[in-house]
């Protein structure tokens, strides 16, 4: 094992996926159980996500779930990957993280993103349209949020108990996120291991434009990706096949089936019951006929 790998700190991000035949409540409890196991194994962080209206995903209220995870563990850093800031008022986000930090001092991470939902229906339900300017004003929302912790809001209002606390903010870098994180002087989380060149460009952009701030004196990058560990690359890919099949299945069925043996799922991922070819990854084709589901 290389010295770099040996010194690396590993973390977990969980979306609370609902497995076939199980309930959303069970999925959320499974997340808490997974956090306990991650702590036992020595992982550094455990983050939960924010998804609205996504079939098969129960993780819709990350600060609430983070409280449950932090309460069930002792040493893990616990956070959000992330709270989608355009969906919330910065004051409320500051207050929520202030409560978390007050209850679990020194263990909370404030991961922040800028997504406003993946479908028109979800965006409308959140009060955000596709062309909503607020969704493109993430940098200003981020500055307002951090101002509540500093006690510098021009409204002269105060965010209790957040004011005066130092909850580490991390920006989820999607699109312009790397440049925004750099200008704000904040740590950055970046993903997409499938496109290494794009990932490197994002990191390079961040490091080149980074401005030291009270939150971070130098660039800090967290790399996120789906990882399988095995003796060989071939065996690692074999482990990932059931999960790829499970994700494709959930797009049209609304639940994530329990992955079976990789050999059983490999054929299922490559072909459909009517004999049509199917992509190994991505959205499966819609079944034929008037009864198909979108």
PDB file of C-alpha atoms in Angstrom:
ATOM      1  CA  UNK A   1       0.000   0.000   0.000  1.00  0.00           C
ATOM      2  CA  UNK A   2       1.348   3.428  -0.946  1.00  0.00           C
ATOM      3  CA  UNK A   3       2.084   5.985   1.759  1.00  0.00           C
ATOM      4  CA  UNK A   4      -0.523   8.321   0.235  1.00  0.00           C
ATOM      5  CA  UNK A   5      -3.229   5.669   0.388  1.00  0.00           C
ATOM      6  CA  UNK A   6      -2.195   4.593   3.867  1.00  0.00           C
ATOM      7  CA  UNK A   7      -2.551   8.151   5.163  1.00  0.00           C
ATOM      8  CA  UNK A   8      -5.837   8.894   3.361  1.00  0.00           C
ATOM      9  CA  UNK A   9      -8.997   9.307   5.429  1.00  0.00           C
ATOM     10  CA  UNK A  10     -12.084   7.594   4.057  1.00  0.00           C
ATOM     11  CA  UNK A  11     -15.706   8.597   4.572  1.00  0.00           C
ATOM     12  CA  UNK A  12     -19.227   7.469   3.646  1.00  0.00           C
ATOM     13  CA  UNK A  13     -22.132   9.253   1.938  1.00  0.00           C
ATOM     14  CA  UNK A  14     -25.487   7.495   2.258  1.00  0.00           C
ATOM     15  CA  UNK A  15     -28.742   8.334   0.441  1.00  0.00           C
ATOM     16  CA  UNK A  16     -31.015   6.037   2.500  1.00  0.00           C
ATOM     17  CA  UNK A  17     -32.146   3.951  -0.438  1.00  0.00           C
ATOM     18  CA  UNK A  18     -35.340   1.948  -0.023  1.00  0.00           C
ATOM     19  CA  UNK A  19     -34.709  -1.683  -0.884  1.00  0.00           C
ATOM     20  CA  UNK A  20     -37.435  -3.736  -2.543  1.00  0.00           C
ATOM     21  CA  UNK A  21     -39.857  -5.159   0.007  1.00  0.00           C
ATOM     22  CA  UNK A  22     -38.740  -2.736   2.709  1.00  0.00           C
ATOM     23  CA  UNK A  23     -40.073   0.600   3.927  1.00  0.00           C
ATOM     24  CA  UNK A  24     -38.693   4.128   4.021  1.00  0.00           C
ATOM     25  CA  UNK A  25     -38.547   3.886   7.822  1.00  0.00           C
ATOM     26  CA  UNK A  26     -36.362   0.799   7.546  1.00  0.00           C
ATOM     27  CA  UNK A  27     -34.106   2.561   5.045  1.00  0.00           C
ATOM     28  CA  UNK A  28     -33.562   5.445   7.457  1.00  0.00           C
ATOM     29  CA  UNK A  29     -32.822   3.082  10.333  1.00  0.00           C
ATOM     30  CA  UNK A  30     -30.401   1.210   8.061  1.00  0.00           C
ATOM     31  CA  UNK A  31     -28.566   4.503   7.509  1.00  0.00           C
ATOM     32  CA  UNK A  32     -28.111   4.922  11.253  1.00  0.00           C
ATOM     33  CA  UNK A  33     -26.930   1.308  11.565  1.00  0.00           C
ATOM     34  CA  UNK A  34     -24.475   1.837   8.709  1.00  0.00           C
ATOM     35  CA  UNK A  35     -23.075   4.883  10.472  1.00  0.00           C
ATOM     36  CA  UNK A  36     -22.431   2.822  13.590  1.00  0.00           C
ATOM     37  CA  UNK A  37     -20.592   0.235  11.495  1.00  0.00           C
ATOM     38  CA  UNK A  38     -18.587   2.928   9.689  1.00  0.00           C
ATOM     39  CA  UNK A  39     -17.512   4.306  13.052  1.00  0.00           C
ATOM     40  CA  UNK A  40     -16.469   0.850  14.235  1.00  0.00           C
ATOM     41  CA  UNK A  41     -14.353   0.408  11.102  1.00  0.00           C
ATOM     42  CA  UNK A  42     -12.581   3.730  11.604  1.00  0.00           C
ATOM     43  CA  UNK A  43     -14.141   5.901   8.885  1.00  0.00           C
ATOM     44  CA  UNK A  44     -13.626   9.651   9.247  1.00  0.00           C
ATOM     45  CA  UNK A  45     -16.946  11.159   8.125  1.00  0.00           C
ATOM     46  CA  UNK A  46     -20.512  10.010   7.558  1.00  0.00           C
ATOM     47  CA  UNK A  47     -22.703  12.259   5.426  1.00  0.00           C
ATOM     48  CA  UNK A  48     -26.367  12.091   4.433  1.00  0.00           C
ATOM     49  CA  UNK A  49     -27.983  13.617   1.369  1.00  0.00           C
ATOM     50  CA  UNK A  50     -30.960  15.732   0.323  1.00  0.00           C
ATOM     51  CA  UNK A  51     -33.202  14.310  -2.404  1.00  0.00           C
ATOM     52  CA  UNK A  52     -36.786  15.363  -3.087  1.00  0.00           C
ATOM     53  CA  UNK A  53     -39.277  13.223  -4.959  1.00  0.00           C
ATOM     54  CA  UNK A  54     -36.681  10.626  -6.018  1.00  0.00           C
ATOM     55  CA  UNK A  55     -38.209   7.130  -6.244  1.00  0.00           C
ATOM     56  CA  UNK A  56     -36.579   4.751  -3.817  1.00  0.00           C
ATOM     57  CA  UNK A  57     -34.676   7.387  -1.822  1.00  0.00           C
ATOM     58  CA  UNK A  58     -35.765   8.243   1.737  1.00  0.00           C
ATOM     59  CA  UNK A  59     -33.037  10.794   2.437  1.00  0.00           C
ATOM     60  CA  UNK A  60     -34.999  14.032   2.061  1.00  0.00           C
ATOM     61  CA  UNK A  61     -34.257  15.888   5.325  1.00  0.00           C
ATOM     62  CA  UNK A  62     -30.485  15.762   5.856  1.00  0.00           C
ATOM     63  CA  UNK A  63     -30.172  17.869   9.007  1.00  0.00           C
ATOM     64  CA  UNK A  64     -32.842  15.781  10.745  1.00  0.00           C
ATOM     65  CA  UNK A  65     -31.161  12.531   9.721  1.00  0.00           C
ATOM     66  CA  UNK A  66     -27.726  13.895  10.629  1.00  0.00           C
ATOM     67  CA  UNK A  67     -28.997  14.480  14.167  1.00  0.00           C
ATOM     68  CA  UNK A  68     -30.075  10.834  14.396  1.00  0.00           C
ATOM     69  CA  UNK A  69     -26.705   9.653  13.067  1.00  0.00           C
ATOM     70  CA  UNK A  70     -24.723  11.896  15.411  1.00  0.00           C
ATOM     71  CA  UNK A  71     -26.810  10.757  18.359  1.00  0.00           C
ATOM     72  CA  UNK A  72     -26.090   7.108  17.559  1.00  0.00           C
ATOM     73  CA  UNK A  73     -22.305   7.560  17.197  1.00  0.00           C
ATOM     74  CA  UNK A  74     -19.511   9.043  19.292  1.00  0.00           C
ATOM     75  CA  UNK A  75     -16.445   9.844  17.182  1.00  0.00           C
ATOM     76  CA  UNK A  76     -17.557  10.157  13.539  1.00  0.00           C
ATOM     77  CA  UNK A  77     -17.771  13.544  11.920  1.00  0.00           C
ATOM     78  CA  UNK A  78     -21.361  13.825  10.711  1.00  0.00           C
ATOM     79  CA  UNK A  79     -22.631  16.076   7.976  1.00  0.00           C
ATOM     80  CA  UNK A  80     -24.682  16.686   4.884  1.00  0.00           C
ATOM     81  CA  UNK A  81     -23.785  15.944   1.291  1.00  0.00           C
ATOM     82  CA  UNK A  82     -25.411  18.248   1.038  1.00  0.00           C
ATOM     83  CA  UNK A  83     -28.078  20.719   2.011  1.00  0.00           C
ATOM     84  CA  UNK A  84     -29.260  22.305  -1.252  1.00  0.00           C
ATOM     85  CA  UNK A  85     -29.084  25.956  -0.309  1.00  0.00           C
ATOM     86  CA  UNK A  86     -31.480  27.334  -2.986  1.00  0.00           C
ATOM     87  CA  UNK A  87     -34.227  25.173  -1.427  1.00  0.00           C
ATOM     88  CA  UNK A  88     -33.951  26.889   1.970  1.00  0.00           C
ATOM     89  CA  UNK A  89     -33.592  30.277   3.595  1.00  0.00           C
ATOM     90  CA  UNK A  90     -29.979  30.752   4.767  1.00  0.00           C
ATOM     91  CA  UNK A  91     -31.177  31.847   8.217  1.00  0.00           C
ATOM     92  CA  UNK A  92     -33.002  28.550   8.749  1.00  0.00           C
ATOM     93  CA  UNK A  93     -30.010  26.531   7.530  1.00  0.00           C
ATOM     94  CA  UNK A  94     -27.727  28.409   9.931  1.00  0.00           C
ATOM     95  CA  UNK A  95     -30.101  27.763  12.829  1.00  0.00           C
ATOM     96  CA  UNK A  96     -30.338  24.059  12.017  1.00  0.00           C
ATOM     97  CA  UNK A  97     -26.564  23.621  11.909  1.00  0.00           C
ATOM     98  CA  UNK A  98     -26.227  25.756  15.013  1.00  0.00           C
ATOM     99  CA  UNK A  99     -28.456  23.289  16.847  1.00  0.00           C
ATOM    100  CA  UNK A 100     -26.471  20.328  15.509  1.00  0.00           C
ATOM    101  CA  UNK A 101     -23.133  21.867  16.504  1.00  0.00           C
ATOM    102  CA  UNK A 102     -24.468  22.767  19.943  1.00  0.00           C
ATOM    103  CA  UNK A 103     -25.629  19.197  20.548  1.00  0.00           C
ATOM    104  CA  UNK A 104     -22.559  17.509  19.002  1.00  0.00           C
ATOM    105  CA  UNK A 105     -19.708  20.020  19.301  1.00  0.00           C
ATOM    106  CA  UNK A 106     -16.745  19.547  17.003  1.00  0.00           C
ATOM    107  CA  UNK A 107     -18.353  16.752  14.986  1.00  0.00           C
ATOM    108  CA  UNK A 108     -20.588  18.510  12.442  1.00  0.00           C
ATOM    109  CA  UNK A 109     -19.834  19.287   8.766  1.00  0.00           C
ATOM    110  CA  UNK A 110     -22.019  21.657   6.734  1.00  0.00           C
ATOM    111  CA  UNK A 111     -21.930  20.324   3.165  1.00  0.00           C
ATOM    112  CA  UNK A 112     -23.763  22.698   0.810  1.00  0.00           C
ATOM    113  CA  UNK A 113     -24.981  22.304  -2.780  1.00  0.00           C
ATOM    114  CA  UNK A 114     -26.968  24.285  -5.320  1.00  0.00           C
ATOM    115  CA  UNK A 115     -29.332  21.784  -6.963  1.00  0.00           C
ATOM    116  CA  UNK A 116     -33.017  22.735  -7.059  1.00  0.00           C
ATOM    117  CA  UNK A 117     -34.447  19.352  -8.018  1.00  0.00           C
ATOM    118  CA  UNK A 118     -34.261  17.069 -10.997  1.00  0.00           C
ATOM    119  CA  UNK A 119     -37.817  17.382 -12.341  1.00  0.00           C
ATOM    120  CA  UNK A 120     -40.143  20.263 -13.135  1.00  0.00           C
ATOM    121  CA  UNK A 121     -42.694  18.976 -10.622  1.00  0.00           C
ATOM    122  CA  UNK A 122     -40.185  18.940  -7.771  1.00  0.00           C
ATOM    123  CA  UNK A 123     -38.916  22.404  -8.684  1.00  0.00           C
ATOM    124  CA  UNK A 124     -42.445  23.788  -8.682  1.00  0.00           C
ATOM    125  CA  UNK A 125     -43.174  22.115  -5.327  1.00  0.00           C
ATOM    126  CA  UNK A 126     -40.054  23.753  -3.894  1.00  0.00           C
ATOM    127  CA  UNK A 127     -41.119  27.117  -5.292  1.00  0.00           C
ATOM    128  CA  UNK A 128     -38.277  27.076  -7.830  1.00  0.00           C
ATOM    129  CA  UNK A 129     -38.755  27.305 -11.583  1.00  0.00           C
ATOM    130  CA  UNK A 130     -36.213  26.155 -14.133  1.00  0.00           C
ATOM    131  CA  UNK A 131     -35.306  29.784 -14.824  1.00  0.00           C
ATOM    132  CA  UNK A 132     -35.438  30.895 -11.198  1.00  0.00           C
ATOM    133  CA  UNK A 133     -32.631  33.413 -10.722  1.00  0.00           C
ATOM    134  CA  UNK A 134     -32.207  32.398  -7.076  1.00  0.00           C
ATOM    135  CA  UNK A 135     -30.841  29.030  -8.185  1.00  0.00           C
ATOM    136  CA  UNK A 136     -28.019  30.872  -9.964  1.00  0.00           C
ATOM    137  CA  UNK A 137     -27.266  33.112  -7.004  1.00  0.00           C
ATOM    138  CA  UNK A 138     -25.613  30.437  -4.934  1.00  0.00           C
ATOM    139  CA  UNK A 139     -22.551  32.561  -4.134  1.00  0.00           C
ATOM    140  CA  UNK A 140     -24.712  35.296  -2.582  1.00  0.00           C
ATOM    141  CA  UNK A 141     -26.771  32.745  -0.645  1.00  0.00           C
ATOM    142  CA  UNK A 142     -23.566  31.167   0.610  1.00  0.00           C
ATOM    143  CA  UNK A 143     -22.238  34.520   1.784  1.00  0.00           C
ATOM    144  CA  UNK A 144     -25.512  35.270   3.560  1.00  0.00           C
ATOM    145  CA  UNK A 145     -25.427  31.893   5.302  1.00  0.00           C
ATOM    146  CA  UNK A 146     -21.874  32.399   6.571  1.00  0.00           C
ATOM    147  CA  UNK A 147     -22.828  35.902   7.707  1.00  0.00           C
ATOM    148  CA  UNK A 148     -25.340  34.426  10.139  1.00  0.00           C
ATOM    149  CA  UNK A 149     -22.511  32.524  11.840  1.00  0.00           C
ATOM    150  CA  UNK A 150     -20.383  35.683  11.959  1.00  0.00           C
ATOM    151  CA  UNK A 151     -23.249  37.823  13.244  1.00  0.00           C
ATOM    152  CA  UNK A 152     -22.919  40.259  10.343  1.00  0.00           C
ATOM    153  CA  UNK A 153     -26.378  40.143   8.786  1.00  0.00           C
ATOM    154  CA  UNK A 154     -27.474  43.585   7.512  1.00  0.00           C
ATOM    155  CA  UNK A 155     -30.955  42.782   8.845  1.00  0.00           C
ATOM    156  CA  UNK A 156     -29.600  43.171  12.403  1.00  0.00           C
ATOM    157  CA  UNK A 157     -31.333  39.889  13.215  1.00  0.00           C
ATOM    158  CA  UNK A 158     -29.408  37.039  14.816  1.00  0.00           C
ATOM    159  CA  UNK A 159     -29.259  33.295  14.173  1.00  0.00           C
ATOM    160  CA  UNK A 160     -29.314  31.517  17.505  1.00  0.00           C
ATOM    161  CA  UNK A 161     -27.583  29.287  18.455  1.00  0.00           C
ATOM    162  CA  UNK A 162     -25.471  29.476  15.277  1.00  0.00           C
ATOM    163  CA  UNK A 163     -23.937  32.910  15.831  1.00  0.00           C
ATOM    164  CA  UNK A 164     -20.345  32.618  16.994  1.00  0.00           C
ATOM    165  CA  UNK A 165     -20.066  28.897  16.212  1.00  0.00           C
ATOM    166  CA  UNK A 166     -17.556  27.506  13.705  1.00  0.00           C
ATOM    167  CA  UNK A 167     -19.309  24.771  11.705  1.00  0.00           C
ATOM    168  CA  UNK A 168     -17.004  23.806   8.792  1.00  0.00           C
ATOM    169  CA  UNK A 169     -18.710  24.615   5.461  1.00  0.00           C
ATOM    170  CA  UNK A 170     -17.857  22.528   2.392  1.00  0.00           C
ATOM    171  CA  UNK A 171     -19.102  23.305  -1.125  1.00  0.00           C
ATOM    172  CA  UNK A 172     -20.286  20.517  -3.406  1.00  0.00           C
ATOM    173  CA  UNK A 173     -18.620  21.415  -6.692  1.00  0.00           C
ATOM    174  CA  UNK A 174     -21.028  21.038  -9.614  1.00  0.00           C
ATOM    175  CA  UNK A 175     -20.601  23.300 -12.638  1.00  0.00           C
ATOM    176  CA  UNK A 176     -19.418  26.636 -11.278  1.00  0.00           C
ATOM    177  CA  UNK A 177     -19.128  25.234  -7.762  1.00  0.00           C
ATOM    178  CA  UNK A 178     -15.330  24.937  -7.881  1.00  0.00           C
ATOM    179  CA  UNK A 179     -14.867  28.620  -8.717  1.00  0.00           C
ATOM    180  CA  UNK A 180     -17.443  29.652  -6.090  1.00  0.00           C
ATOM    181  CA  UNK A 181     -15.707  27.585  -3.403  1.00  0.00           C
ATOM    182  CA  UNK A 182     -12.338  29.073  -4.381  1.00  0.00           C
ATOM    183  CA  UNK A 183     -13.542  32.695  -4.218  1.00  0.00           C
ATOM    184  CA  UNK A 184     -15.229  32.091  -0.863  1.00  0.00           C
ATOM    185  CA  UNK A 185     -12.148  30.353   0.535  1.00  0.00           C
ATOM    186  CA  UNK A 186     -14.056  27.201   1.453  1.00  0.00           C
ATOM    187  CA  UNK A 187     -13.216  23.481   1.300  1.00  0.00           C
ATOM    188  CA  UNK A 188     -14.586  21.728  -1.792  1.00  0.00           C
ATOM    189  CA  UNK A 189     -16.123  18.319  -2.471  1.00  0.00           C
ATOM    190  CA  UNK A 190     -15.818  17.123  -6.059  1.00  0.00           C
ATOM    191  CA  UNK A 191     -16.971  13.897  -7.725  1.00  0.00           C
ATOM    192  CA  UNK A 192     -17.175  12.118 -11.089  1.00  0.00           C
ATOM    193  CA  UNK A 193     -14.294   9.651 -10.962  1.00  0.00           C
ATOM    194  CA  UNK A 194     -15.407   8.364 -14.374  1.00  0.00           C
ATOM    195  CA  UNK A 195     -14.036  11.515 -16.000  1.00  0.00           C
ATOM    196  CA  UNK A 196     -10.607  11.972 -14.445  1.00  0.00           C
ATOM    197  CA  UNK A 197      -9.650  14.852 -16.742  1.00  0.00           C
ATOM    198  CA  UNK A 198     -12.757  16.823 -15.805  1.00  0.00           C
ATOM    199  CA  UNK A 199     -12.120  16.149 -12.125  1.00  0.00           C
ATOM    200  CA  UNK A 200      -8.517  17.365 -12.406  1.00  0.00           C
ATOM    201  CA  UNK A 201      -9.633  20.522 -14.207  1.00  0.00           C
ATOM    202  CA  UNK A 202     -12.101  21.251 -11.420  1.00  0.00           C
ATOM    203  CA  UNK A 203      -9.432  20.778  -8.761  1.00  0.00           C
ATOM    204  CA  UNK A 204      -6.948  22.904 -10.710  1.00  0.00           C
ATOM    205  CA  UNK A 205      -9.537  25.689 -11.093  1.00  0.00           C
ATOM    206  CA  UNK A 206     -10.229  25.588  -7.382  1.00  0.00           C
ATOM    207  CA  UNK A 207      -6.596  25.648  -6.308  1.00  0.00           C
ATOM    208  CA  UNK A 208      -5.647  28.396  -8.754  1.00  0.00           C
ATOM    209  CA  UNK A 209      -8.466  30.703  -7.637  1.00  0.00           C
ATOM    210  CA  UNK A 210      -8.465  29.938  -3.926  1.00  0.00           C
ATOM    211  CA  UNK A 211      -8.560  32.913  -1.566  1.00  0.00           C
ATOM    212  CA  UNK A 212      -7.720  32.230   2.096  1.00  0.00           C
ATOM    213  CA  UNK A 213     -10.592  32.917   4.477  1.00  0.00           C
ATOM    214  CA  UNK A 214     -11.440  32.534   8.161  1.00  0.00           C
ATOM    215  CA  UNK A 215     -12.861  29.119   7.221  1.00  0.00           C
ATOM    216  CA  UNK A 216      -9.784  27.741   5.428  1.00  0.00           C
ATOM    217  CA  UNK A 217      -6.228  29.065   5.091  1.00  0.00           C
ATOM    218  CA  UNK A 218      -5.413  26.812   2.137  1.00  0.00           C
ATOM    219  CA  UNK A 219      -7.251  24.696  -0.455  1.00  0.00           C
ATOM    220  CA  UNK A 220      -8.908  21.552   0.882  1.00  0.00           C
ATOM    221  CA  UNK A 221     -10.394  18.969  -1.500  1.00  0.00           C
ATOM    222  CA  UNK A 222     -12.591  15.957  -0.771  1.00  0.00           C
ATOM    223  CA  UNK A 223     -12.956  13.541  -3.711  1.00  0.00           C
ATOM    224  CA  UNK A 224     -16.236  11.628  -3.924  1.00  0.00           C
ATOM    225  CA  UNK A 225     -16.951   8.522  -5.971  1.00  0.00           C
ATOM    226  CA  UNK A 226     -18.500   5.066  -6.068  1.00  0.00           C
ATOM    227  CA  UNK A 227     -15.774   2.629  -5.014  1.00  0.00           C
ATOM    228  CA  UNK A 228     -15.487  -1.142  -4.859  1.00  0.00           C
ATOM    229  CA  UNK A 229     -12.531  -2.855  -3.163  1.00  0.00           C
ATOM    230  CA  UNK A 230     -11.298  -6.244  -4.387  1.00  0.00           C
ATOM    231  CA  UNK A 231      -8.159  -8.203  -5.194  1.00  0.00           C
ATOM    232  CA  UNK A 232      -8.246  -7.268  -8.909  1.00  0.00           C
ATOM    233  CA  UNK A 233      -9.871  -4.568 -11.085  1.00  0.00           C
ATOM    234  CA  UNK A 234     -11.994  -7.273 -12.736  1.00  0.00           C
ATOM    235  CA  UNK A 235     -13.354  -8.468  -9.407  1.00  0.00           C
ATOM    236  CA  UNK A 236     -14.069  -4.886  -8.337  1.00  0.00           C
ATOM    237  CA  UNK A 237     -16.101  -4.302 -11.515  1.00  0.00           C
ATOM    238  CA  UNK A 238     -17.954  -7.542 -10.840  1.00  0.00           C
ATOM    239  CA  UNK A 239     -18.915  -6.251  -7.392  1.00  0.00           C
ATOM    240  CA  UNK A 240     -20.278  -3.033  -8.910  1.00  0.00           C
ATOM    241  CA  UNK A 241     -22.586  -4.809 -11.407  1.00  0.00           C
ATOM    242  CA  UNK A 242     -25.372  -5.581  -8.891  1.00  0.00           C
ATOM    243  CA  UNK A 243     -25.465  -1.981  -7.696  1.00  0.00           C
ATOM    244  CA  UNK A 244     -25.560  -0.655 -11.274  1.00  0.00           C
ATOM    245  CA  UNK A 245     -28.454  -2.986 -12.018  1.00  0.00           C
ATOM    246  CA  UNK A 246     -30.194  -1.913  -8.815  1.00  0.00           C
ATOM    247  CA  UNK A 247     -29.925   1.777  -9.738  1.00  0.00           C
ATOM    248  CA  UNK A 248     -31.303   1.159 -13.234  1.00  0.00           C
ATOM    249  CA  UNK A 249     -34.170  -0.886 -11.821  1.00  0.00           C
ATOM    250  CA  UNK A 250     -35.117   1.855  -9.349  1.00  0.00           C
ATOM    251  CA  UNK A 251     -35.607   4.385 -12.152  1.00  0.00           C
ATOM    252  CA  UNK A 252     -38.760   2.585 -13.318  1.00  0.00           C
ATOM    253  CA  UNK A 253     -39.870   0.630 -10.235  1.00  0.00           C
ATOM    254  CA  UNK A 254     -39.357   3.149  -7.435  1.00  0.00           C
ATOM    255  CA  UNK A 255     -37.435   0.823  -5.111  1.00  0.00           C
ATOM    256  CA  UNK A 256     -33.908  -0.563  -5.016  1.00  0.00           C
ATOM    257  CA  UNK A 257     -33.843  -4.381  -5.140  1.00  0.00           C
ATOM    258  CA  UNK A 258     -31.413  -6.182  -2.886  1.00  0.00           C
ATOM    259  CA  UNK A 259     -28.403  -6.940  -5.084  1.00  0.00           C
ATOM    260  CA  UNK A 260     -28.017 -10.653  -5.622  1.00  0.00           C
ATOM    261  CA  UNK A 261     -24.852 -12.486  -6.661  1.00  0.00           C
ATOM    262  CA  UNK A 262     -22.988 -10.496  -9.335  1.00  0.00           C
ATOM    263  CA  UNK A 263     -23.293 -13.343 -11.852  1.00  0.00           C
ATOM    264  CA  UNK A 264     -27.087 -13.260 -11.503  1.00  0.00           C
ATOM    265  CA  UNK A 265     -27.290  -9.510 -12.057  1.00  0.00           C
ATOM    266  CA  UNK A 266     -24.792  -9.296 -14.912  1.00  0.00           C
ATOM    267  CA  UNK A 267     -27.246 -10.803 -17.400  1.00  0.00           C
ATOM    268  CA  UNK A 268     -30.097  -8.707 -15.996  1.00  0.00           C
ATOM    269  CA  UNK A 269     -28.142  -5.533 -16.592  1.00  0.00           C
ATOM    270  CA  UNK A 270     -27.247  -6.459 -20.156  1.00  0.00           C
ATOM    271  CA  UNK A 271     -30.644  -7.587 -21.416  1.00  0.00           C
ATOM    272  CA  UNK A 272     -34.369  -7.235 -20.777  1.00  0.00           C
ATOM    273  CA  UNK A 273     -36.965 -10.031 -20.588  1.00  0.00           C
ATOM    274  CA  UNK A 274     -38.171  -9.369 -24.152  1.00  0.00           C
ATOM    275  CA  UNK A 275     -34.648  -9.899 -25.454  1.00  0.00           C
ATOM    276  CA  UNK A 276     -33.785  -6.257 -26.156  1.00  0.00           C
ATOM    277  CA  UNK A 277     -30.296  -5.047 -25.417  1.00  0.00           C
ATOM    278  CA  UNK A 278     -29.921  -2.852 -22.335  1.00  0.00           C
ATOM    279  CA  UNK A 279     -27.144  -0.493 -21.331  1.00  0.00           C
ATOM    280  CA  UNK A 280     -24.933  -1.617 -18.500  1.00  0.00           C
ATOM    281  CA  UNK A 281     -25.342   1.736 -16.786  1.00  0.00           C
ATOM    282  CA  UNK A 282     -27.905   4.515 -16.941  1.00  0.00           C
ATOM    283  CA  UNK A 283     -31.656   4.659 -17.386  1.00  0.00           C
ATOM    284  CA  UNK A 284     -33.255   1.474 -18.750  1.00  0.00           C
ATOM    285  CA  UNK A 285     -35.466   1.773 -21.846  1.00  0.00           C
ATOM    286  CA  UNK A 286     -39.189   2.122 -21.200  1.00  0.00           C
ATOM    287  CA  UNK A 287     -41.202  -1.075 -21.570  1.00  0.00           C
ATOM    288  CA  UNK A 288     -43.384  -1.119 -24.718  1.00  0.00           C
ATOM    289  CA  UNK A 289     -47.124  -0.592 -24.715  1.00  0.00           C
ATOM    290  CA  UNK A 290     -49.613   1.945 -23.364  1.00  0.00           C
ATOM    291  CA  UNK A 291     -49.050   0.924 -19.754  1.00  0.00           C
ATOM    292  CA  UNK A 292     -45.460   2.021 -19.599  1.00  0.00           C
ATOM    293  CA  UNK A 293     -44.270   4.147 -16.703  1.00  0.00           C
ATOM    294  CA  UNK A 294     -42.287   7.378 -17.153  1.00  0.00           C
TER     295      UNK A 294
END
